[in-house]
Amino acid sequence: MPDLRLRGIEMSERPKNEASVRMPTEKEAVVLGMMIARPDQERYAWDLVRESDGEIGENSVYVILTRMVARGLLDDRVEAKAEARRGARRRLYKLTGLGQRGYAAWGTSRA
């Protein structure tokens, strides 16, 4: 099994069809809710921690985001060298169409 902690997940490892995708967990729904507020914007993990007002912890954010990328709810990429200020390049996350539909289904199931 490849190490998925901080690396991107290859497309071949993502779900093949939507039927294989489960409903978002509570924490995933928090992330999806923040991402849906600005669906075309890429976000850094730390931005999501800050915006969550304590619902997503800095120790768990990468586990949650890695799982969401693996499930096809989010896409990720490492910022280009020109975008990086100093230090290591950071990973950016963006909502997918599947993530939007998953959040809508989660909201419907909670109603």
PDB file of N, CA, C and O in Angstrom, residues 4-5 7 9 27-28 31-32 34-35 43-49 56-57 60-76 91-94:
ATOM      1  N   LEU A   4       0.172   7.428   1.851  1.00  0.00           N
ATOM      2  CA  LEU A   4      -0.753   8.462   1.398  1.00  0.00           C
ATOM      3  C   LEU A   4      -0.771   9.701   2.281  1.00  0.00           C
ATOM      4  O   LEU A   4      -1.567  10.592   2.077  1.00  0.00           O
ATOM      5  N   ARG A   5       0.103   9.781   3.265  1.00  0.00           N
ATOM      6  CA  ARG A   5       0.007  10.863   4.233  1.00  0.00           C
ATOM      7  C   ARG A   5       0.115  12.250   3.614  1.00  0.00           C
ATOM      8  O   ARG A   5      -0.732  13.091   3.854  1.00  0.00           O
ATOM      9  N   ARG A   7       1.486  12.790   0.171  1.00  0.00           N
ATOM     10  CA  ARG A   7       1.600  12.750  -1.277  1.00  0.00           C
ATOM     11  C   ARG A   7       0.217  12.731  -1.907  1.00  0.00           C
ATOM     12  O   ARG A   7      -0.748  12.325  -1.287  1.00  0.00           O
ATOM     13  N   ILE A   9      -2.649  11.328  -4.465  1.00  0.00           N
ATOM     14  CA  ILE A   9      -3.100   9.979  -4.750  1.00  0.00           C
ATOM     15  C   ILE A   9      -3.298   9.876  -6.246  1.00  0.00           C
ATOM     16  O   ILE A   9      -3.921  10.735  -6.858  1.00  0.00           O
ATOM     17  N   LYS A  27     -17.003  15.237   9.798  1.00  0.00           N
ATOM     18  CA  LYS A  27     -15.835  16.105   9.569  1.00  0.00           C
ATOM     19  C   LYS A  27     -15.677  16.426   8.087  1.00  0.00           C
ATOM     20  O   LYS A  27     -15.352  17.544   7.713  1.00  0.00           O
ATOM     21  N   GLU A  28     -15.908  15.427   7.231  1.00  0.00           N
ATOM     22  CA  GLU A  28     -15.836  15.666   5.795  1.00  0.00           C
ATOM     23  C   GLU A  28     -16.906  16.652   5.362  1.00  0.00           C
ATOM     24  O   GLU A  28     -16.666  17.518   4.518  1.00  0.00           O
ATOM     25  N   VAL A  31     -15.732  20.153   6.021  1.00  0.00           N
ATOM     26  CA  VAL A  31     -14.803  20.588   4.977  1.00  0.00           C
ATOM     27  C   VAL A  31     -15.562  20.898   3.687  1.00  0.00           C
ATOM     28  O   VAL A  31     -15.343  21.938   3.062  1.00  0.00           O
ATOM     29  N   LEU A  32     -16.466  20.015   3.290  1.00  0.00           N
ATOM     30  CA  LEU A  32     -17.236  20.249   2.067  1.00  0.00           C
ATOM     31  C   LEU A  32     -18.055  21.528   2.157  1.00  0.00           C
ATOM     32  O   LEU A  32     -18.151  22.283   1.189  1.00  0.00           O
ATOM     33  N   MET A  34     -17.328  24.235   3.783  1.00  0.00           N
ATOM     34  CA  MET A  34     -16.421  25.371   3.592  1.00  0.00           C
ATOM     35  C   MET A  34     -15.988  25.482   2.134  1.00  0.00           C
ATOM     36  O   MET A  34     -15.877  26.584   1.589  1.00  0.00           O
ATOM     37  N   MET A  35     -15.766  24.337   1.492  1.00  0.00           N
ATOM     38  CA  MET A  35     -15.329  24.335   0.098  1.00  0.00           C
ATOM     39  C   MET A  35     -16.466  24.801  -0.827  1.00  0.00           C
ATOM     40  O   MET A  35     -16.220  25.502  -1.795  1.00  0.00           O
ATOM     41  N   ARG A  43      -7.867  25.747  -1.830  1.00  0.00           N
ATOM     42  CA  ARG A  43      -7.682  26.107  -0.421  1.00  0.00           C
ATOM     43  C   ARG A  43      -6.519  25.321   0.170  1.00  0.00           C
ATOM     44  O   ARG A  43      -6.302  24.163  -0.171  1.00  0.00           O
ATOM     45  N   TYR A  44      -5.810  25.924   1.093  1.00  0.00           N
ATOM     46  CA  TYR A  44      -4.769  25.253   1.861  1.00  0.00           C
ATOM     47  C   TYR A  44      -5.402  24.604   3.093  1.00  0.00           C
ATOM     48  O   TYR A  44      -6.413  25.080   3.613  1.00  0.00           O
ATOM     49  N   ALA A  45      -4.782  23.546   3.576  1.00  0.00           N
ATOM     50  CA  ALA A  45      -5.285  22.838   4.756  1.00  0.00           C
ATOM     51  C   ALA A  45      -5.400  23.785   5.950  1.00  0.00           C
ATOM     52  O   ALA A  45      -6.398  23.763   6.675  1.00  0.00           O
ATOM     53  N   TRP A  46      -4.391  24.606   6.150  1.00  0.00           N
ATOM     54  CA  TRP A  46      -4.405  25.495   7.312  1.00  0.00           C
ATOM     55  C   TRP A  46      -5.565  26.490   7.240  1.00  0.00           C
ATOM     56  O   TRP A  46      -6.152  26.847   8.251  1.00  0.00           O
ATOM     57  N   ASP A  47      -5.917  26.940   6.030  1.00  0.00           N
ATOM     58  CA  ASP A  47      -7.070  27.841   5.879  1.00  0.00           C
ATOM     59  C   ASP A  47      -8.350  27.159   6.363  1.00  0.00           C
ATOM     60  O   ASP A  47      -9.190  27.781   7.010  1.00  0.00           O
ATOM     61  N   LEU A  48      -8.479  25.873   6.037  1.00  0.00           N
ATOM     62  CA  LEU A  48      -9.675  25.126   6.459  1.00  0.00           C
ATOM     63  C   LEU A  48      -9.708  24.956   7.978  1.00  0.00           C
ATOM     64  O   LEU A  48     -10.772  25.075   8.585  1.00  0.00           O
ATOM     65  N   VAL A  49      -8.562  24.707   8.587  1.00  0.00           N
ATOM     66  CA  VAL A  49      -8.501  24.583  10.051  1.00  0.00           C
ATOM     67  C   VAL A  49      -8.953  25.891  10.688  1.00  0.00           C
ATOM     68  O   VAL A  49      -9.789  25.909  11.588  1.00  0.00           O
ATOM     69  N   ILE A  56     -12.395  21.289  12.908  1.00  0.00           N
ATOM     70  CA  ILE A  56     -11.338  20.492  12.282  1.00  0.00           C
ATOM     71  C   ILE A  56     -10.037  20.874  12.967  1.00  0.00           C
ATOM     72  O   ILE A  56      -9.656  22.045  12.975  1.00  0.00           O
ATOM     73  N   GLY A  57      -9.352  19.894  13.536  1.00  0.00           N
ATOM     74  CA  GLY A  57      -8.105  20.158  14.238  1.00  0.00           C
ATOM     75  C   GLY A  57      -6.903  20.086  13.324  1.00  0.00           C
ATOM     76  O   GLY A  57      -6.918  19.408  12.296  1.00  0.00           O
ATOM     77  N   SER A  60      -5.678  16.564  12.655  1.00  0.00           N
ATOM     78  CA  SER A  60      -6.482  15.627  11.868  1.00  0.00           C
ATOM     79  C   SER A  60      -6.785  16.105  10.460  1.00  0.00           C
ATOM     80  O   SER A  60      -7.264  15.332   9.634  1.00  0.00           O
ATOM     81  N   VAL A  61      -6.494  17.348  10.142  1.00  0.00           N
ATOM     82  CA  VAL A  61      -6.893  17.899   8.852  1.00  0.00           C
ATOM     83  C   VAL A  61      -6.292  17.126   7.679  1.00  0.00           C
ATOM     84  O   VAL A  61      -6.976  16.858   6.691  1.00  0.00           O
ATOM     85  N   TYR A  62      -5.024  16.730   7.769  1.00  0.00           N
ATOM     86  CA  TYR A  62      -4.395  16.043   6.640  1.00  0.00           C
ATOM     87  C   TYR A  62      -4.950  14.639   6.450  1.00  0.00           C
ATOM     88  O   TYR A  62      -5.083  14.181   5.322  1.00  0.00           O
ATOM     89  N   VAL A  63      -5.314  13.978   7.532  1.00  0.00           N
ATOM     90  CA  VAL A  63      -5.944  12.656   7.424  1.00  0.00           C
ATOM     91  C   VAL A  63      -7.292  12.797   6.722  1.00  0.00           C
ATOM     92  O   VAL A  63      -7.620  12.030   5.808  1.00  0.00           O
ATOM     93  N   ILE A  64      -8.071  13.775   7.131  1.00  0.00           N
ATOM     94  CA  ILE A  64      -9.389  14.012   6.536  1.00  0.00           C
ATOM     95  C   ILE A  64      -9.254  14.360   5.062  1.00  0.00           C
ATOM     96  O   ILE A  64      -9.942  13.787   4.208  1.00  0.00           O
ATOM     97  N   LEU A  65      -8.351  15.285   4.729  1.00  0.00           N
ATOM     98  CA  LEU A  65      -8.201  15.716   3.341  1.00  0.00           C
ATOM     99  C   LEU A  65      -7.670  14.596   2.451  1.00  0.00           C
ATOM    100  O   LEU A  65      -8.135  14.429   1.319  1.00  0.00           O
ATOM    101  N   THR A  66      -6.724  13.817   2.944  1.00  0.00           N
ATOM    102  CA  THR A  66      -6.188  12.691   2.169  1.00  0.00           C
ATOM    103  C   THR A  66      -7.283  11.682   1.866  1.00  0.00           C
ATOM    104  O   THR A  66      -7.391  11.182   0.742  1.00  0.00           O
ATOM    105  N   ARG A  67      -8.114  11.392   2.860  1.00  0.00           N
ATOM    106  CA  ARG A  67      -9.230  10.462   2.663  1.00  0.00           C
ATOM    107  C   ARG A  67     -10.226  11.024   1.643  1.00  0.00           C
ATOM    108  O   ARG A  67     -10.739  10.303   0.784  1.00  0.00           O
ATOM    109  N   MET A  68     -10.485  12.323   1.699  1.00  0.00           N
ATOM    110  CA  MET A  68     -11.429  12.942   0.773  1.00  0.00           C
ATOM    111  C   MET A  68     -10.904  12.943  -0.662  1.00  0.00           C
ATOM    112  O   MET A  68     -11.662  12.755  -1.612  1.00  0.00           O
ATOM    113  N   VAL A  69      -9.603  13.137  -0.829  1.00  0.00           N
ATOM    114  CA  VAL A  69      -8.998  13.067  -2.160  1.00  0.00           C
ATOM    115  C   VAL A  69      -9.100  11.634  -2.684  1.00  0.00           C
ATOM    116  O   VAL A  69      -9.468  11.405  -3.836  1.00  0.00           O
ATOM    117  N   ALA A  70      -8.812  10.663  -1.822  1.00  0.00           N
ATOM    118  CA  ALA A  70      -8.889   9.252  -2.228  1.00  0.00           C
ATOM    119  C   ALA A  70     -10.303   8.870  -2.651  1.00  0.00           C
ATOM    120  O   ALA A  70     -10.477   8.053  -3.559  1.00  0.00           O
ATOM    121  N   ARG A  71     -11.292   9.461  -2.031  1.00  0.00           N
ATOM    122  CA  ARG A  71     -12.693   9.157  -2.349  1.00  0.00           C
ATOM    123  C   ARG A  71     -13.219   9.981  -3.514  1.00  0.00           C
ATOM    124  O   ARG A  71     -14.357   9.810  -3.942  1.00  0.00           O
ATOM    125  N   GLY A  72     -12.423  10.925  -4.024  1.00  0.00           N
ATOM    126  CA  GLY A  72     -12.837  11.720  -5.165  1.00  0.00           C
ATOM    127  C   GLY A  72     -13.668  12.934  -4.817  1.00  0.00           C
ATOM    128  O   GLY A  72     -14.214  13.591  -5.705  1.00  0.00           O
ATOM    129  N   LEU A  73     -13.776  13.271  -3.533  1.00  0.00           N
ATOM    130  CA  LEU A  73     -14.555  14.430  -3.114  1.00  0.00           C
ATOM    131  C   LEU A  73     -13.799  15.735  -3.343  1.00  0.00           C
ATOM    132  O   LEU A  73     -14.404  16.794  -3.525  1.00  0.00           O
ATOM    133  N   LEU A  74     -12.475  15.658  -3.302  1.00  0.00           N
ATOM    134  CA  LEU A  74     -11.598  16.806  -3.526  1.00  0.00           C
ATOM    135  C   LEU A  74     -10.505  16.404  -4.505  1.00  0.00           C
ATOM    136  O   LEU A  74     -10.138  15.233  -4.584  1.00  0.00           O
ATOM    137  N   ASP A  75      -9.976  17.387  -5.217  1.00  0.00           N
ATOM    138  CA  ASP A  75      -8.748  17.223  -5.993  1.00  0.00           C
ATOM    139  C   ASP A  75      -7.655  17.944  -5.230  1.00  0.00           C
ATOM    140  O   ASP A  75      -7.935  18.880  -4.470  1.00  0.00           O
ATOM    141  N   ASP A  76      -6.416  17.538  -5.459  1.00  0.00           N
ATOM    142  CA  ASP A  76      -5.301  18.218  -4.814  1.00  0.00           C
ATOM    143  C   ASP A  76      -4.160  18.393  -5.797  1.00  0.00           C
ATOM    144  O   ASP A  76      -4.089  17.720  -6.814  1.00  0.00           O
ATOM    145  N   ARG A  91       0.302  21.995  -0.349  1.00  0.00           N
ATOM    146  CA  ARG A  91      -0.712  21.311  -1.142  1.00  0.00           C
ATOM    147  C   ARG A  91      -1.997  22.144  -1.120  1.00  0.00           C
ATOM    148  O   ARG A  91      -2.392  22.669  -0.088  1.00  0.00           O
ATOM    149  N   LEU A  92      -2.622  22.255  -2.275  1.00  0.00           N
ATOM    150  CA  LEU A  92      -3.888  22.967  -2.430  1.00  0.00           C
ATOM    151  C   LEU A  92      -4.985  21.958  -2.718  1.00  0.00           C
ATOM    152  O   LEU A  92      -4.758  20.953  -3.395  1.00  0.00           O
ATOM    153  N   TYR A  93      -6.187  22.243  -2.237  1.00  0.00           N
ATOM    154  CA  TYR A  93      -7.336  21.344  -2.394  1.00  0.00           C
ATOM    155  C   TYR A  93      -8.462  22.098  -3.074  1.00  0.00           C
ATOM    156  O   TYR A  93      -8.677  23.283  -2.831  1.00  0.00           O
ATOM    157  N   LYS A  94      -9.195  21.384  -3.941  1.00  0.00           N
ATOM    158  CA  LYS A  94     -10.313  21.983  -4.664  1.00  0.00           C
ATOM    159  C   LYS A  94     -11.468  20.994  -4.697  1.00  0.00           C
ATOM    160  O   LYS A  94     -11.279  19.791  -4.843  1.00  0.00           O
TER     161      LYS A  94
END
